[in-house]
Amino acid sequence: MSAGSSYVVRGTALRDHWFDAPLDHGDPSGPAIRLFAREIYDPALESGNLPWLLFLQGGPGGRGNRPLGLSGWLREASKGFRVLMLDQRGTGLSTPASRQTLPLAGRAAAQADYLSHFRATDIVADAELIRAELGSGPWSIFGQSYGGFCALTYLSFAPEGLREVLITGGLGPLAGPADQVYEATFGRLRARNAEYFARYPQDRAVATRIMHHVRDVAEFLPTGERLTPERVQMLGNYLGGNTRIDALHYLFEDAFVPTSDGDRLSDGFLTQVSAQVSRAANPLYALMHESIYVQGAASNWAAARVLAGHPEFHPDAPEPLLTGEAVYPWYFEQDPALVPLRGVAELLAVRTDGWGPLYDPAQLARNTVPAAAAVYSEDIYVDRDISLATAASVRGLQVWESTDFHHDGIADDGEGIFARLLSMVRGEAG
C-alpha cells in the first residue's frame, strides 16, 4: 500500500491510497493490477479515530465519486466515518479496462479471460485486501445500485469483514437467468414512459419526430458517428431518477433549429445526446453489464432477446418508447468507444465458464451482519418485486420501501436516506 499526503478541497479532507492486488485472487503469484481509493473525511474531526465506511459505486464500470465538498450522503456519513471511495478494478485510477488498454492482455479471447476477473466476487476480494492493508477491523459498507449487488456478495463470502451494510437501489436476484430482470424492468420502464409523456405530452411528438428524422436524415454526433433511432431511445436513462426526469424535457425542447436545408438537429442537442449515449467513460458497463446476473450460464444478449417480445420498444414502432440501461449488441457497432471491443463482447455474451456463483444463499439465510436496504417502488433499473424477494432471503435484512424516490434517491436526499438506513442497522429507527 502507498498513501499520498492529505489535502483539502472546499472543506473536505482527502487522502489518496494505492494498493497492489492480484488479477486473480486465486492465483496471488500471477499478474497484478493497481487499485486506487480515496479517503474522505471532515477535517474538523480527527480521522484516525473514525471507523471506515467503504462506498461501493453503481455500475458495473463506474468509478468512485469525485467530491467537490461534503454534501448529500457524504455530509451525513462524515459525521461518524472516514469514507473510502473505491475505484473498482478497471475504473478510474485503478488499472483501467478500455479499448485502449485491453489489447495489452492479448487478442479478444485473452481479453475475455482477463475480464472474467472483473466481477463482484473479485471486487469483494479487493475490498478485503484493502481492509487488511489499512489495518481495519470489520468495517461498514454502503452500496448504491450495483454496489448493493457487491454488498450481497460480500455478505455471502466475507461476512467476517463487515460491521454493518447499507444498500440503496441494489438488491438484485440471487439466482435465475438475466431474462427475468429485463422482463420486469421493461414493464416498469413502460409505465415510466407513460408517466413522462403524461407530464410533458408535447414531448411525445418531439421524440417520435427525432427518431423518424435521424432515420431519414444523416445527423452526426460530435464524435463523428451517425445518430440512430436506437441511440435516441437511450435517452430513457433520464427516466431513472427524480432528479433527472425533467432535464429530459429541457433536452427535447432544444432539439430542432431551422437551417437552409430545413429543420435539423441543433449542435447543442447533439452535444448533449453524445454525452448521454457514449460509453467512452465507462466501457466496462457495456462489456460486463449482463454478467452481473449470470452464474454458471451464458447471458446470450438477454436484454436483446427480451426486447424482441416488447414491440413498443422497437425503434421502428409508430411511437417508440425510450429504453433504459440495458445493453444490446448494436452498442458495439455504433459507439466508437466500443467498436474495437465487439469481438470480446461477443465472447463474453456466450461465455459459460468463469461465471461462478455470485452469492451463497445458505450463508445469506444465516446472516448475522446488521443490514438495511432502501427499495424504490417504481425503480426502472432494479425491480421492486425482485428486490423484496432477495431481501426475504437474507436473514435480518431490514427493508425501507419508498415511493418518494427513484434509482437516484441518494442524489435527491442522500443525507436523509443514509441517516435512516444507518439508524435502522443500529436499532435506532422509530
Coordinates of N, CA and C in Angstrom, one line a residue, residues 90-191:
G90 N -10.6 -1.8 -12.8 CA -10.9 -1.5 -14.2 C -11.5 -0.1 -14.4
T91 N -11.7 0.7 -13.3 CA -12.3 2.0 -13.4 C -11.4 3.1 -12.9
G92 N -11.6 4.3 -13.3 CA -10.9 5.4 -12.7 C -9.4 5.3 -12.7
L93 N -8.8 5.5 -11.6 CA -7.3 5.3 -11.5 C -6.9 3.9 -11.1
S94 N -7.8 3.0 -10.9 CA -7.4 1.6 -10.8 C -7.1 1.1 -12.2
T95 N -6.2 0.2 -12.4 CA -5.8 -0.3 -13.7 C -6.9 -0.3 -14.6
P96 N -7.0 0.6 -15.6 CA -8.2 0.7 -16.4 C -8.4 -0.4 -17.4
A97 N -9.7 -0.7 -17.8 CA -10.0 -1.6 -18.8 C -10.9 -0.9 -19.9
S98 N -10.3 -0.7 -21.1 CA -11.0 0.0 -22.1 C -10.4 -0.4 -23.5
R99 N -10.9 0.2 -24.5 CA -10.4 -0.2 -25.9 C -9.0 0.1 -26.0
Q100 N -8.5 1.1 -25.2 CA -7.1 1.5 -25.3 C -6.2 0.5 -24.6
T101 N -6.6 -0.1 -23.4 CA -5.8 -0.9 -22.6 C -6.0 -2.4 -22.7
L102 N -7.2 -2.8 -23.1 CA -7.4 -4.3 -23.1 C -6.6 -5.0 -24.1
P103 N -6.2 -4.4 -25.2 CA -5.3 -5.2 -26.1 C -4.0 -5.6 -25.5
L104 N -3.6 -4.9 -24.4 CA -2.4 -5.3 -23.6 C -2.5 -6.8 -23.1
A105 N -3.8 -7.2 -22.9 CA -4.0 -8.6 -22.5 C -3.9 -9.6 -23.6
G106 N -3.9 -9.2 -24.8 CA -3.9 -10.1 -26.0 C -5.0 -9.9 -26.9
R107 N -5.4 -10.9 -27.7 CA -6.5 -10.8 -28.6 C -7.8 -11.0 -27.8
A108 N -8.9 -11.0 -28.6 CA -10.2 -11.0 -27.9 C -10.4 -12.1 -26.9
A109 N -10.0 -13.3 -27.2 CA -10.2 -14.4 -26.2 C -9.4 -14.2 -25.0
A110 N -8.2 -13.6 -25.1 CA -7.4 -13.3 -23.9 C -8.1 -12.2 -23.1
Q111 N -8.6 -11.2 -23.8 CA -9.3 -10.1 -23.1 C -10.5 -10.6 -22.4
A112 N -11.3 -11.5 -23.0 CA -12.4 -12.1 -22.3 C -12.0 -12.8 -21.0
D113 N -10.9 -13.6 -21.1 CA -10.4 -14.3 -19.9 C -10.0 -13.2 -18.8
Y114 N -9.3 -12.2 -19.3 CA -8.9 -11.1 -18.3 C -10.2 -10.5 -17.6
L115 N -11.2 -10.2 -18.4 CA -12.4 -9.6 -17.8 C -13.2 -10.6 -17.0
S116 N -13.0 -11.8 -17.1 CA -13.7 -12.8 -16.2 C -13.3 -12.6 -14.8
H117 N -12.3 -11.8 -14.5 CA -11.9 -11.5 -13.1 C -12.4 -10.1 -12.7
F118 N -13.4 -9.6 -13.3 CA -13.9 -8.2 -13.0 C -15.3 -8.3 -12.5
R119 N -15.6 -9.2 -11.7 CA -17.0 -9.4 -11.2 C -17.1 -9.0 -9.7
A120 N -18.3 -9.1 -9.1 CA -18.5 -8.7 -7.7 C -17.6 -9.5 -6.8
T121 N -17.4 -10.8 -7.1 CA -16.5 -11.6 -6.2 C -15.1 -11.1 -6.1
D122 N -14.6 -10.6 -7.3 CA -13.3 -10.0 -7.3 C -13.2 -8.7 -6.6
I123 N -14.3 -7.9 -6.7 CA -14.3 -6.6 -6.1 C -14.3 -6.8 -4.6
V124 N -15.1 -7.8 -4.1 CA -15.1 -8.1 -2.7 C -13.7 -8.5 -2.2
A125 N -13.1 -9.4 -3.0 CA -11.7 -9.8 -2.6 C -10.8 -8.6 -2.5
D126 N -10.9 -7.7 -3.5 CA -10.1 -6.5 -3.4 C -10.4 -5.7 -2.1
A127 N -11.7 -5.6 -1.8 CA -12.0 -4.8 -0.6 C -11.4 -5.5 0.7
E128 N -11.4 -6.8 0.7 CA -10.8 -7.4 1.9 C -9.3 -7.2 1.9
L129 N -8.7 -7.3 0.8 CA -7.2 -7.0 0.7 C -7.0 -5.6 1.2
I130 N -7.8 -4.6 0.8 CA -7.6 -3.2 1.2 C -7.8 -3.1 2.7
R131 N -8.9 -3.7 3.2 CA -9.2 -3.6 4.6 C -8.0 -4.1 5.5
A132 N -7.5 -5.2 5.0 CA -6.3 -5.7 5.8 C -5.1 -4.8 5.7
E133 N -4.9 -4.2 4.6 CA -3.7 -3.3 4.5 C -3.9 -2.0 5.2
L134 N -5.2 -1.6 5.4 CA -5.4 -0.4 6.2 C -5.4 -0.7 7.7
G135 N -5.4 -2.0 8.0 CA -5.4 -2.4 9.4 C -6.7 -2.2 10.1
S136 N -7.8 -2.3 9.3 CA -9.1 -2.1 9.9 C -9.7 -3.4 10.3
G137 N -10.5 -3.3 11.4 CA -11.4 -4.4 11.8 C -12.6 -4.4 10.9
P138 N -13.6 -5.2 11.2 CA -14.8 -5.2 10.3 C -15.3 -3.8 10.1
W139 N -15.5 -3.5 8.8 CA -15.9 -2.1 8.5 C -17.4 -2.0 8.0
S140 N -17.9 -0.8 7.9 CA -19.2 -0.6 7.4 C -19.1 -0.4 5.9
I141 N -20.1 -0.8 5.1 CA -20.1 -0.6 3.7 C -21.5 0.0 3.3
F142 N -21.4 0.8 2.2 CA -22.6 1.4 1.6 C -22.6 1.1 0.1
G143 N -23.6 0.4 -0.3 CA -23.6 0.0 -1.8 C -24.8 0.6 -2.5
Q144 N -24.5 1.4 -3.5 CA -25.5 2.0 -4.4 C -25.7 1.2 -5.6
S145 N -26.9 0.8 -6.0 CA -27.2 0.1 -7.2 C -26.3 -1.2 -7.4
Y146 N -25.4 -1.2 -8.4 CA -24.6 -2.4 -8.5 C -23.7 -2.6 -7.2
G147 N -23.4 -1.5 -6.6 CA -22.7 -1.6 -5.3 C -23.4 -2.4 -4.3
G148 N -24.8 -2.3 -4.4 CA -25.6 -3.2 -3.5 C -25.5 -4.7 -3.8
F149 N -25.4 -5.0 -5.1 CA -25.1 -6.3 -5.5 C -23.8 -6.8 -4.9
C150 N -22.8 -6.0 -5.0 CA -21.5 -6.3 -4.4 C -21.6 -6.5 -2.9
A151 N -22.4 -5.7 -2.3 CA -22.6 -5.9 -0.8 C -23.2 -7.2 -0.5
L152 N -24.2 -7.7 -1.3 CA -24.7 -9.1 -1.1 C -23.7 -10.1 -1.3
T153 N -22.8 -9.9 -2.3 CA -21.7 -10.9 -2.5 C -20.7 -10.8 -1.3
Y154 N -20.5 -9.7 -0.7 CA -19.7 -9.5 0.5 C -20.3 -10.3 1.6
L155 N -21.6 -10.1 1.8 CA -22.3 -10.8 2.9 C -22.2 -12.3 2.7
S156 N -22.1 -12.8 1.4 CA -22.1 -14.2 1.1 C -20.7 -14.8 1.4
F157 N -19.6 -14.1 1.0 CA -18.3 -14.8 1.0 C -17.3 -14.2 2.0
A158 N -17.6 -13.0 2.6 CA -16.6 -12.4 3.6 C -17.4 -11.7 4.6
P159 N -18.4 -12.3 5.3 CA -19.2 -11.5 6.3 C -18.3 -11.1 7.5
E160 N -17.2 -11.9 7.7 CA -16.4 -11.5 8.9 C -15.7 -10.2 8.7
G161 N -15.7 -9.6 7.5 CA -15.1 -8.3 7.3 C -16.1 -7.2 7.5
L162 N -17.3 -7.5 7.8 CA -18.4 -6.4 7.8 C -18.9 -6.2 9.2
R163 N -19.0 -4.9 9.5 CA -19.7 -4.4 10.7 C -21.2 -4.2 10.5
E164 N -21.5 -3.6 9.4 CA -22.9 -3.3 9.0 C -22.9 -2.9 7.5
V165 N -24.1 -3.1 6.9 CA -24.3 -3.0 5.5 C -25.5 -2.1 5.2
L166 N -25.3 -1.1 4.4 CA -26.3 -0.2 3.9 C -26.4 -0.4 2.4
I167 N -27.6 -0.5 1.8 CA -27.8 -0.7 0.4 C -28.9 0.3 -0.1
T168 N -28.7 0.9 -1.2 CA -29.8 1.7 -1.9 C -29.9 1.3 -3.3
G169 N -31.2 0.9 -3.7 CA -31.5 0.6 -5.0 C -30.6 -0.5 -5.6
G170 N -30.3 -1.5 -4.8 CA -29.3 -2.5 -5.2 C -29.5 -3.9 -4.7
L171 N -30.7 -4.4 -4.7 CA -31.0 -5.8 -4.3 C -31.4 -6.6 -5.6
G172 N -30.4 -7.2 -6.2 CA -30.6 -7.9 -7.5 C -31.0 -9.4 -7.2
P173 N -31.4 -10.1 -8.2 CA -31.8 -11.5 -8.0 C -30.7 -12.4 -7.5
L174 N -30.9 -13.3 -6.7 CA -29.9 -14.2 -6.2 C -29.6 -15.4 -7.1
A175 N -30.6 -15.7 -8.0 CA -30.5 -16.8 -8.9 C -31.4 -16.6 -10.1
G176 N -31.2 -17.4 -11.1 CA -32.0 -17.4 -12.3 C -31.4 -16.6 -13.4
P177 N -32.0 -16.7 -14.6 CA -31.4 -16.0 -15.8 C -31.6 -14.5 -15.7
A178 N -30.8 -13.8 -16.5 CA -30.9 -12.4 -16.6 C -32.2 -12.0 -17.2
D179 N -32.8 -12.9 -18.0 CA -34.1 -12.6 -18.7 C -35.1 -12.0 -17.7
Q180 N -35.2 -12.6 -16.5 CA -36.2 -12.2 -15.5 C -36.1 -10.7 -15.2
V181 N -34.8 -10.2 -15.1 CA -34.6 -8.8 -14.8 C -35.2 -7.9 -15.9
Y182 N -34.9 -8.3 -17.1 CA -35.4 -7.4 -18.2 C -36.9 -7.5 -18.4
E183 N -37.5 -8.7 -18.2 CA -38.9 -8.8 -18.3 C -39.6 -7.8 -17.3
A184 N -39.0 -7.8 -16.1 CA -39.6 -6.9 -15.0 C -39.3 -5.5 -15.3
T185 N -38.1 -5.1 -15.7 CA -37.7 -3.7 -15.8 C -38.4 -3.1 -17.1
F186 N -38.6 -3.9 -18.1 CA -39.3 -3.3 -19.3 C -40.7 -2.9 -18.9
G187 N -41.3 -3.7 -18.0 CA -42.7 -3.3 -17.6 C -42.6 -2.0 -16.8
R188 N -41.7 -1.9 -15.9 CA -41.6 -0.6 -15.1 C -41.2 0.6 -16.1
L189 N -40.4 0.3 -17.0 CA -40.0 1.3 -18.0 C -41.1 1.8 -18.8
R190 N -42.0 0.9 -19.2 CA -43.2 1.2 -20.0 C -44.0 2.2 -19.2
A191 N -44.2 1.9 -17.9 CA -45.0 2.8 -17.0 C -44.4 4.1 -16.9

